[in-house]
Amino acid sequence: MSDRYDPRGRVVTGERPSPPARFEPVSDGDLRIAEVPFLTQVNLRLDPGGPAAGDIGRALDVPLPAEPGTYGSADVDVLWLGPDEWLIVGEPGRERDLETRLRAAAGTGHVAVTDVSAQRTTLLVAGPKARDLLAHGCALDLHPRVFGPGRCAQTMLARAQVLLVARDGDEFLVFVRSSFAGYLAEWLLDAAAEYVSGQPG
């Protein structure tokens, strides 16, 4: 089985197959594509003006982002999905820990906490050509001044609905529903051919 990576670029292993199980990563000077499997993903919904929002932000060590299309990071990433909705993303295997932290911080506040880790898989697209590659299938303006580190968006990539996250160093995380993961991985590999040494253009 090919190496897979966590959000910090570390190789991870495991017996459980991931949706694009036959995905072969790309590693080239200008472009890197790899799977980031089994990330913890917890959906959070609450009133952003209520006291639970501040309490949860303190428990996560990062305020819940209020600006559309942004995210904050500490030991987890907190992605803005809507005016009252966020996606909390952490390292694999932290579902129970995160749910417990969120519920404890919310106290008696009215919140919805849902583990959605199995709903999406994640692909890393990185390198100087990452923006060019993604632009082939995405209508967003991906220029660094518009969509730089700290930005996220729910959008379409190659006609698949994705959550796109811009990180430091020309890195992007692409969250895609598991049922579309194989298709999107194949599309990325095909679109990457012109940028990768030794691949037919």
JSON list of C-alpha atoms in Angstrom, two decimals:
[
{"chain": "A", "resi": 1, "resn": "MET", "atom": "CA", "xyz": [0.00, 0.00, 0.00]},
{"chain": "A", "resi": 2, "resn": "SER", "atom": "CA", "xyz": [1.31, 3.48, -0.86]},
{"chain": "A", "resi": 3, "resn": "ASP", "atom": "CA", "xyz": [2.40, 5.89, 1.84]},
{"chain": "A", "resi": 4, "resn": "ARG", "atom": "CA", "xyz": [-0.25, 8.30, 3.10]},
{"chain": "A", "resi": 5, "resn": "TYR", "atom": "CA", "xyz": [0.27, 11.45, 5.08]},
{"chain": "A", "resi": 6, "resn": "ASP", "atom": "CA", "xyz": [-1.22, 13.36, 7.99]},
{"chain": "A", "resi": 7, "resn": "PRO", "atom": "CA", "xyz": [-1.71, 17.18, 7.81]},
{"chain": "A", "resi": 8, "resn": "ARG", "atom": "CA", "xyz": [1.89, 17.74, 9.01]},
{"chain": "A", "resi": 9, "resn": "GLY", "atom": "CA", "xyz": [3.34, 15.60, 6.21]},
{"chain": "A", "resi": 10, "resn": "ARG", "atom": "CA", "xyz": [4.08, 12.55, 8.37]},
{"chain": "A", "resi": 11, "resn": "VAL", "atom": "CA", "xyz": [3.56, 9.07, 6.94]},
{"chain": "A", "resi": 12, "resn": "VAL", "atom": "CA", "xyz": [0.66, 7.21, 8.54]},
{"chain": "A", "resi": 13, "resn": "THR", "atom": "CA", "xyz": [-0.17, 3.54, 8.31]},
{"chain": "A", "resi": 14, "resn": "GLY", "atom": "CA", "xyz": [-3.22, 1.48, 9.11]},
{"chain": "A", "resi": 15, "resn": "GLU", "atom": "CA", "xyz": [-5.15, -1.64, 8.22]},
{"chain": "A", "resi": 16, "resn": "ARG", "atom": "CA", "xyz": [-8.44, 0.10, 7.41]},
{"chain": "A", "resi": 17, "resn": "PRO", "atom": "CA", "xyz": [-8.72, 0.89, 3.67]},
{"chain": "A", "resi": 18, "resn": "SER", "atom": "CA", "xyz": [-9.54, 4.45, 2.74]},
{"chain": "A", "resi": 19, "resn": "PRO", "atom": "CA", "xyz": [-11.91, 5.43, -0.09]},
{"chain": "A", "resi": 20, "resn": "PRO", "atom": "CA", "xyz": [-9.24, 5.96, -2.80]},
{"chain": "A", "resi": 21, "resn": "ALA", "atom": "CA", "xyz": [-7.39, 2.83, -1.62]},
{"chain": "A", "resi": 22, "resn": "ARG", "atom": "CA", "xyz": [-5.44, 2.36, -4.85]},
{"chain": "A", "resi": 23, "resn": "PHE", "atom": "CA", "xyz": [-4.39, 5.99, -5.05]},
{"chain": "A", "resi": 24, "resn": "GLU", "atom": "CA", "xyz": [-0.72, 6.41, -5.98]},
{"chain": "A", "resi": 25, "resn": "PRO", "atom": "CA", "xyz": [0.69, 9.69, -4.65]},
{"chain": "A", "resi": 26, "resn": "VAL", "atom": "CA", "xyz": [2.52, 12.17, -6.88]},
{"chain": "A", "resi": 27, "resn": "SER", "atom": "CA", "xyz": [5.78, 13.67, -5.67]},
{"chain": "A", "resi": 28, "resn": "ASP", "atom": "CA", "xyz": [7.56, 16.09, -7.99]},
{"chain": "A", "resi": 29, "resn": "GLY", "atom": "CA", "xyz": [9.49, 19.31, -7.51]},
{"chain": "A", "resi": 30, "resn": "ASP", "atom": "CA", "xyz": [6.55, 21.44, -8.58]},
{"chain": "A", "resi": 31, "resn": "LEU", "atom": "CA", "xyz": [3.64, 19.33, -7.44]},
{"chain": "A", "resi": 32, "resn": "ARG", "atom": "CA", "xyz": [2.73, 16.87, -4.72]},
{"chain": "A", "resi": 33, "resn": "ILE", "atom": "CA", "xyz": [-0.57, 15.00, -4.44]},
{"chain": "A", "resi": 34, "resn": "ALA", "atom": "CA", "xyz": [-1.19, 12.62, -1.55]},
{"chain": "A", "resi": 35, "resn": "GLU", "atom": "CA", "xyz": [-4.04, 11.20, 0.45]},
{"chain": "A", "resi": 36, "resn": "VAL", "atom": "CA", "xyz": [-4.50, 12.41, 4.03]},
{"chain": "A", "resi": 37, "resn": "PRO", "atom": "CA", "xyz": [-6.64, 9.57, 5.39]},
{"chain": "A", "resi": 38, "resn": "PHE", "atom": "CA", "xyz": [-8.93, 9.23, 8.38]},
{"chain": "A", "resi": 39, "resn": "LEU", "atom": "CA", "xyz": [-8.82, 12.80, 9.71]},
{"chain": "A", "resi": 40, "resn": "THR", "atom": "CA", "xyz": [-11.11, 13.47, 12.65]},
{"chain": "A", "resi": 41, "resn": "GLN", "atom": "CA", "xyz": [-13.96, 15.69, 11.46]},
{"chain": "A", "resi": 42, "resn": "VAL", "atom": "CA", "xyz": [-16.63, 16.96, 13.82]},
{"chain": "A", "resi": 43, "resn": "ASN", "atom": "CA", "xyz": [-19.46, 19.20, 12.66]},
{"chain": "A", "resi": 44, "resn": "LEU", "atom": "CA", "xyz": [-20.49, 21.92, 15.12]},
{"chain": "A", "resi": 45, "resn": "ARG", "atom": "CA", "xyz": [-23.67, 24.02, 15.01]},
{"chain": "A", "resi": 46, "resn": "LEU", "atom": "CA", "xyz": [-24.60, 26.70, 17.51]},
{"chain": "A", "resi": 47, "resn": "ASP", "atom": "CA", "xyz": [-25.67, 30.31, 17.92]},
{"chain": "A", "resi": 48, "resn": "PRO", "atom": "CA", "xyz": [-22.50, 32.36, 17.26]},
{"chain": "A", "resi": 49, "resn": "GLY", "atom": "CA", "xyz": [-23.82, 35.11, 19.53]},
{"chain": "A", "resi": 50, "resn": "GLY", "atom": "CA", "xyz": [-24.46, 32.83, 22.50]},
{"chain": "A", "resi": 51, "resn": "PRO", "atom": "CA", "xyz": [-22.11, 32.16, 25.42]},
{"chain": "A", "resi": 52, "resn": "ALA", "atom": "CA", "xyz": [-21.36, 28.61, 24.23]},
{"chain": "A", "resi": 53, "resn": "ALA", "atom": "CA", "xyz": [-19.47, 29.99, 21.21]},
{"chain": "A", "resi": 54, "resn": "GLY", "atom": "CA", "xyz": [-16.92, 31.75, 23.40]},
{"chain": "A", "resi": 55, "resn": "ASP", "atom": "CA", "xyz": [-16.64, 28.81, 25.77]},
{"chain": "A", "resi": 56, "resn": "ILE", "atom": "CA", "xyz": [-15.99, 26.38, 22.93]},
{"chain": "A", "resi": 57, "resn": "GLY", "atom": "CA", "xyz": [-13.44, 28.73, 21.36]},
{"chain": "A", "resi": 58, "resn": "ARG", "atom": "CA", "xyz": [-11.54, 28.84, 24.64]},
{"chain": "A", "resi": 59, "resn": "ALA", "atom": "CA", "xyz": [-11.69, 25.05, 24.98]},
{"chain": "A", "resi": 60, "resn": "LEU", "atom": "CA", "xyz": [-10.21, 24.67, 21.48]},
{"chain": "A", "resi": 61, "resn": "ASP", "atom": "CA", "xyz": [-7.66, 27.48, 22.00]},
{"chain": "A", "resi": 62, "resn": "VAL", "atom": "CA", "xyz": [-8.96, 29.17, 18.85]},
{"chain": "A", "resi": 63, "resn": "PRO", "atom": "CA", "xyz": [-12.06, 31.39, 18.50]},
{"chain": "A", "resi": 64, "resn": "LEU", "atom": "CA", "xyz": [-14.78, 30.13, 16.19]},
{"chain": "A", "resi": 65, "resn": "PRO", "atom": "CA", "xyz": [-14.19, 32.05, 12.94]},
{"chain": "A", "resi": 66, "resn": "ALA", "atom": "CA", "xyz": [-16.89, 34.63, 12.28]},
{"chain": "A", "resi": 67, "resn": "GLU", "atom": "CA", "xyz": [-15.71, 35.81, 8.85]},
{"chain": "A", "resi": 68, "resn": "PRO", "atom": "CA", "xyz": [-17.10, 33.74, 5.96]},
{"chain": "A", "resi": 69, "resn": "GLY", "atom": "CA", "xyz": [-14.58, 31.50, 4.24]},
{"chain": "A", "resi": 70, "resn": "THR", "atom": "CA", "xyz": [-11.92, 31.58, 6.95]},
{"chain": "A", "resi": 71, "resn": "TYR", "atom": "CA", "xyz": [-10.49, 29.16, 9.47]},
{"chain": "A", "resi": 72, "resn": "GLY", "atom": "CA", "xyz": [-8.42, 29.21, 12.63]},
{"chain": "A", "resi": 73, "resn": "SER", "atom": "CA", "xyz": [-5.84, 26.73, 13.88]},
{"chain": "A", "resi": 74, "resn": "ALA", "atom": "CA", "xyz": [-4.44, 25.48, 17.16]},
{"chain": "A", "resi": 75, "resn": "ASP", "atom": "CA", "xyz": [-4.11, 21.73, 17.71]},
{"chain": "A", "resi": 76, "resn": "VAL", "atom": "CA", "xyz": [-7.19, 21.49, 15.47]},
{"chain": "A", "resi": 77, "resn": "ASP", "atom": "CA", "xyz": [-8.44, 23.46, 12.47]},
{"chain": "A", "resi": 78, "resn": "VAL", "atom": "CA", "xyz": [-11.79, 25.21, 12.85]},
{"chain": "A", "resi": 79, "resn": "LEU", "atom": "CA", "xyz": [-13.31, 25.79, 9.40]},
{"chain": "A", "resi": 80, "resn": "TRP", "atom": "CA", "xyz": [-16.17, 28.23, 8.79]},
{"chain": "A", "resi": 81, "resn": "LEU", "atom": "CA", "xyz": [-19.00, 26.50, 6.90]},
{"chain": "A", "resi": 82, "resn": "GLY", "atom": "CA", "xyz": [-21.87, 28.91, 7.52]},
{"chain": "A", "resi": 83, "resn": "PRO", "atom": "CA", "xyz": [-23.11, 31.59, 9.94]},
{"chain": "A", "resi": 84, "resn": "ASP", "atom": "CA", "xyz": [-23.86, 28.95, 12.61]},
{"chain": "A", "resi": 85, "resn": "GLU", "atom": "CA", "xyz": [-21.78, 25.99, 11.40]},
{"chain": "A", "resi": 86, "resn": "TRP", "atom": "CA", "xyz": [-18.13, 24.94, 11.63]},
{"chain": "A", "resi": 87, "resn": "LEU", "atom": "CA", "xyz": [-16.06, 21.85, 10.85]},
{"chain": "A", "resi": 88, "resn": "ILE", "atom": "CA", "xyz": [-13.49, 20.92, 13.49]},
{"chain": "A", "resi": 89, "resn": "VAL", "atom": "CA", "xyz": [-10.62, 18.92, 11.94]},
{"chain": "A", "resi": 90, "resn": "GLY", "atom": "CA", "xyz": [-7.98, 17.05, 13.91]},
{"chain": "A", "resi": 91, "resn": "GLU", "atom": "CA", "xyz": [-5.55, 14.19, 13.66]},
{"chain": "A", "resi": 92, "resn": "PRO", "atom": "CA", "xyz": [-6.90, 10.66, 13.15]},
{"chain": "A", "resi": 93, "resn": "GLY", "atom": "CA", "xyz": [-8.53, 8.93, 16.09]},
{"chain": "A", "resi": 94, "resn": "ARG", "atom": "CA", "xyz": [-9.59, 12.04, 18.02]},
{"chain": "A", "resi": 95, "resn": "GLU", "atom": "CA", "xyz": [-13.34, 11.85, 17.37]},
{"chain": "A", "resi": 96, "resn": "ARG", "atom": "CA", "xyz": [-14.36, 10.93, 20.90]},
{"chain": "A", "resi": 97, "resn": "ASP", "atom": "CA", "xyz": [-11.94, 13.38, 22.51]},
{"chain": "A", "resi": 98, "resn": "LEU", "atom": "CA", "xyz": [-13.17, 16.28, 20.39]},
{"chain": "A", "resi": 99, "resn": "GLU", "atom": "CA", "xyz": [-16.84, 15.48, 20.89]},
{"chain": "A", "resi": 100, "resn": "THR", "atom": "CA", "xyz": [-16.28, 15.31, 24.65]},
{"chain": "A", "resi": 101, "resn": "ARG", "atom": "CA", "xyz": [-14.41, 18.62, 24.72]},
{"chain": "A", "resi": 102, "resn": "LEU", "atom": "CA", "xyz": [-17.07, 20.38, 22.67]},
{"chain": "A", "resi": 103, "resn": "ARG", "atom": "CA", "xyz": [-19.99, 19.07, 24.72]},
{"chain": "A", "resi": 104, "resn": "ALA", "atom": "CA", "xyz": [-18.27, 19.83, 28.02]},
{"chain": "A", "resi": 105, "resn": "ALA", "atom": "CA", "xyz": [-17.45, 23.38, 26.92]},
{"chain": "A", "resi": 106, "resn": "ALA", "atom": "CA", "xyz": [-21.00, 23.98, 25.68]},
{"chain": "A", "resi": 107, "resn": "GLY", "atom": "CA", "xyz": [-22.47, 23.01, 29.04]},
{"chain": "A", "resi": 108, "resn": "THR", "atom": "CA", "xyz": [-26.22, 23.53, 28.91]},
{"chain": "A", "resi": 109, "resn": "GLY", "atom": "CA", "xyz": [-25.98, 25.62, 25.74]},
{"chain": "A", "resi": 110, "resn": "HIS", "atom": "CA", "xyz": [-27.98, 24.51, 22.71]},
{"chain": "A", "resi": 111, "resn": "VAL", "atom": "CA", "xyz": [-25.41, 22.97, 20.34]},
{"chain": "A", "resi": 112, "resn": "ALA", "atom": "CA", "xyz": [-25.26, 20.14, 17.82]},
{"chain": "A", "resi": 113, "resn": "VAL", "atom": "CA", "xyz": [-22.04, 18.10, 17.75]},
{"chain": "A", "resi": 114, "resn": "THR", "atom": "CA", "xyz": [-21.81, 15.38, 15.08]},
{"chain": "A", "resi": 115, "resn": "ASP", "atom": "CA", "xyz": [-18.92, 13.12, 14.14]},
{"chain": "A", "resi": 116, "resn": "VAL", "atom": "CA", "xyz": [-18.71, 13.24, 10.32]},
{"chain": "A", "resi": 117, "resn": "SER", "atom": "CA", "xyz": [-15.24, 11.71, 9.96]},
{"chain": "A", "resi": 118, "resn": "ALA", "atom": "CA", "xyz": [-16.48, 8.92, 7.68]},
{"chain": "A", "resi": 119, "resn": "GLN", "atom": "CA", "xyz": [-18.33, 11.32, 5.41]},
{"chain": "A", "resi": 120, "resn": "ARG", "atom": "CA", "xyz": [-15.31, 12.81, 3.64]},
{"chain": "A", "resi": 121, "resn": "THR", "atom": "CA", "xyz": [-11.80, 11.84, 2.74]},
{"chain": "A", "resi": 122, "resn": "THR", "atom": "CA", "xyz": [-8.98, 14.34, 2.25]},
{"chain": "A", "resi": 123, "resn": "LEU", "atom": "CA", "xyz": [-6.41, 14.91, -0.47]},
{"chain": "A", "resi": 124, "resn": "LEU", "atom": "CA", "xyz": [-3.33, 17.12, -0.22]},
{"chain": "A", "resi": 125, "resn": "VAL", "atom": "CA", "xyz": [-2.33, 19.17, -3.28]},
{"chain": "A", "resi": 126, "resn": "ALA", "atom": "CA", "xyz": [0.87, 21.13, -2.76]},
{"chain": "A", "resi": 127, "resn": "GLY", "atom": "CA", "xyz": [3.73, 22.82, -4.54]},
{"chain": "A", "resi": 128, "resn": "PRO", "atom": "CA", "xyz": [4.29, 25.77, -6.91]},
{"chain": "A", "resi": 129, "resn": "LYS", "atom": "CA", "xyz": [1.91, 24.26, -9.51]},
{"chain": "A", "resi": 130, "resn": "ALA", "atom": "CA", "xyz": [-0.87, 23.39, -7.04]},
{"chain": "A", "resi": 131, "resn": "ARG", "atom": "CA", "xyz": [-2.94, 26.50, -7.82]},
{"chain": "A", "resi": 132, "resn": "ASP", "atom": "CA", "xyz": [-2.60, 25.95, -11.58]},
{"chain": "A", "resi": 133, "resn": "LEU", "atom": "CA", "xyz": [-3.72, 22.35, -11.21]},
{"chain": "A", "resi": 134, "resn": "LEU", "atom": "CA", "xyz": [-6.75, 23.20, -9.08]},
{"chain": "A", "resi": 135, "resn": "ALA", "atom": "CA", "xyz": [-7.71, 26.05, -11.41]},
{"chain": "A", "resi": 136, "resn": "HIS", "atom": "CA", "xyz": [-8.32, 23.49, -14.17]},
{"chain": "A", "resi": 137, "resn": "GLY", "atom": "CA", "xyz": [-11.45, 22.33, -12.37]},
{"chain": "A", "resi": 138, "resn": "CYS", "atom": "CA", "xyz": [-12.38, 25.09, -9.93]},
{"chain": "A", "resi": 139, "resn": "ALA", "atom": "CA", "xyz": [-14.07, 28.42, -10.68]},
{"chain": "A", "resi": 140, "resn": "LEU", "atom": "CA", "xyz": [-12.71, 30.16, -7.56]},
{"chain": "A", "resi": 141, "resn": "ASP", "atom": "CA", "xyz": [-10.06, 32.85, -7.90]},
{"chain": "A", "resi": 142, "resn": "LEU", "atom": "CA", "xyz": [-7.14, 30.99, -6.32]},
{"chain": "A", "resi": 143, "resn": "HIS", "atom": "CA", "xyz": [-4.64, 33.83, -6.46]},
{"chain": "A", "resi": 144, "resn": "PRO", "atom": "CA", "xyz": [-2.77, 34.03, -3.12]},
{"chain": "A", "resi": 145, "resn": "ARG", "atom": "CA", "xyz": [-4.09, 37.57, -2.49]},
{"chain": "A", "resi": 146, "resn": "VAL", "atom": "CA", "xyz": [-7.65, 36.25, -2.74]},
{"chain": "A", "resi": 147, "resn": "PHE", "atom": "CA", "xyz": [-7.41, 32.67, -1.52]},
{"chain": "A", "resi": 148, "resn": "GLY", "atom": "CA", "xyz": [-4.30, 32.48, 0.61]},
{"chain": "A", "resi": 149, "resn": "PRO", "atom": "CA", "xyz": [-3.50, 30.71, 3.88]},
{"chain": "A", "resi": 150, "resn": "GLY", "atom": "CA", "xyz": [-6.36, 30.95, 6.35]},
{"chain": "A", "resi": 151, "resn": "ARG", "atom": "CA", "xyz": [-9.06, 30.75, 3.67]},
{"chain": "A", "resi": 152, "resn": "CYS", "atom": "CA", "xyz": [-11.50, 27.91, 3.02]},
{"chain": "A", "resi": 153, "resn": "ALA", "atom": "CA", "xyz": [-14.49, 27.50, 0.73]},
{"chain": "A", "resi": 154, "resn": "GLN", "atom": "CA", "xyz": [-17.18, 25.03, -0.19]},
{"chain": "A", "resi": 155, "resn": "THR", "atom": "CA", "xyz": [-16.95, 24.85, -3.96]},
{"chain": "A", "resi": 156, "resn": "MET", "atom": "CA", "xyz": [-16.89, 22.54, -6.98]},
{"chain": "A", "resi": 157, "resn": "LEU", "atom": "CA", "xyz": [-13.75, 20.84, -8.26]},
{"chain": "A", "resi": 158, "resn": "ALA", "atom": "CA", "xyz": [-14.09, 18.82, -11.45]},
{"chain": "A", "resi": 159, "resn": "ARG", "atom": "CA", "xyz": [-17.88, 18.82, -10.86]},
{"chain": "A", "resi": 160, "resn": "ALA", "atom": "CA", "xyz": [-17.44, 17.27, -7.41]},
{"chain": "A", "resi": 161, "resn": "GLN", "atom": "CA", "xyz": [-18.50, 19.19, -4.32]},
{"chain": "A", "resi": 162, "resn": "VAL", "atom": "CA", "xyz": [-15.48, 19.83, -2.12]},
{"chain": "A", "resi": 163, "resn": "LEU", "atom": "CA", "xyz": [-14.29, 21.85, 0.85]},
{"chain": "A", "resi": 164, "resn": "LEU", "atom": "CA", "xyz": [-11.05, 23.53, -0.21]},
{"chain": "A", "resi": 165, "resn": "VAL", "atom": "CA", "xyz": [-8.60, 24.76, 2.45]},
{"chain": "A", "resi": 166, "resn": "ALA", "atom": "CA", "xyz": [-5.54, 26.92, 1.72]},
{"chain": "A", "resi": 167, "resn": "ARG", "atom": "CA", "xyz": [-2.56, 26.32, 3.99]},
{"chain": "A", "resi": 168, "resn": "ASP", "atom": "CA", "xyz": [0.95, 27.78, 4.19]},
{"chain": "A", "resi": 169, "resn": "GLY", "atom": "CA", "xyz": [3.52, 27.02, 1.52]},
{"chain": "A", "resi": 170, "resn": "ASP", "atom": "CA", "xyz": [1.26, 26.51, -1.51]},
{"chain": "A", "resi": 171, "resn": "GLU", "atom": "CA", "xyz": [-0.55, 23.65, 0.23]},
{"chain": "A", "resi": 172, "resn": "PHE", "atom": "CA", "xyz": [-4.22, 22.85, -0.14]},
{"chain": "A", "resi": 173, "resn": "LEU", "atom": "CA", "xyz": [-6.42, 20.29, 1.57]},
{"chain": "A", "resi": 174, "resn": "VAL", "atom": "CA", "xyz": [-9.34, 19.04, -0.51]},
{"chain": "A", "resi": 175, "resn": "PHE", "atom": "CA", "xyz": [-12.16, 17.46, 1.50]},
{"chain": "A", "resi": 176, "resn": "VAL", "atom": "CA", "xyz": [-14.43, 15.39, -0.72]},
{"chain": "A", "resi": 177, "resn": "ARG", "atom": "CA", "xyz": [-17.30, 13.02, 0.00]},
{"chain": "A", "resi": 178, "resn": "SER", "atom": "CA", "xyz": [-16.06, 9.45, 0.20]},
{"chain": "A", "resi": 179, "resn": "SER", "atom": "CA", "xyz": [-18.26, 8.36, -2.71]},
{"chain": "A", "resi": 180, "resn": "PHE", "atom": "CA", "xyz": [-16.48, 10.88, -4.99]},
{"chain": "A", "resi": 181, "resn": "ALA", "atom": "CA", "xyz": [-12.96, 10.34, -3.61]},
{"chain": "A", "resi": 182, "resn": "GLY", "atom": "CA", "xyz": [-11.84, 7.79, -6.19]},
{"chain": "A", "resi": 183, "resn": "TYR", "atom": "CA", "xyz": [-13.18, 9.86, -9.07]},
{"chain": "A", "resi": 184, "resn": "LEU", "atom": "CA", "xyz": [-11.54, 13.06, -7.84]},
{"chain": "A", "resi": 185, "resn": "ALA", "atom": "CA", "xyz": [-8.20, 11.35, -7.18]},
{"chain": "A", "resi": 186, "resn": "GLU", "atom": "CA", "xyz": [-8.19, 10.04, -10.76]},
{"chain": "A", "resi": 187, "resn": "TRP", "atom": "CA", "xyz": [-9.07, 13.49, -12.10]},
{"chain": "A", "resi": 188, "resn": "LEU", "atom": "CA", "xyz": [-6.23, 15.11, -10.13]},
{"chain": "A", "resi": 189, "resn": "LEU", "atom": "CA", "xyz": [-3.71, 12.56, -11.36]},
{"chain": "A", "resi": 190, "resn": "ASP", "atom": "CA", "xyz": [-4.83, 13.03, -14.97]},
{"chain": "A", "resi": 191, "resn": "ALA", "atom": "CA", "xyz": [-4.77, 16.83, -14.72]},
{"chain": "A", "resi": 192, "resn": "ALA", "atom": "CA", "xyz": [-1.34, 16.69, -13.06]},
{"chain": "A", "resi": 193, "resn": "ALA", "atom": "CA", "xyz": [0.31, 14.86, -15.95]},
{"chain": "A", "resi": 194, "resn": "GLU", "atom": "CA", "xyz": [1.47, 18.04, -17.70]},
{"chain": "A", "resi": 195, "resn": "TYR", "atom": "CA", "xyz": [3.24, 19.27, -14.54]},
{"chain": "A", "resi": 196, "resn": "VAL", "atom": "CA", "xyz": [5.00, 16.08, -13.48]},
{"chain": "A", "resi": 197, "resn": "SER", "atom": "CA", "xyz": [8.40, 15.07, -14.88]},
{"chain": "A", "resi": 198, "resn": "GLY", "atom": "CA", "xyz": [8.32, 11.88, -16.89]},
{"chain": "A", "resi": 199, "resn": "GLN", "atom": "CA", "xyz": [4.55, 11.99, -17.34]},
{"chain": "A", "resi": 200, "resn": "PRO", "atom": "CA", "xyz": [2.99, 12.44, -20.75]},
{"chain": "A", "resi": 201, "resn": "GLY", "atom": "CA", "xyz": [1.54, 15.93, -21.17]}
]
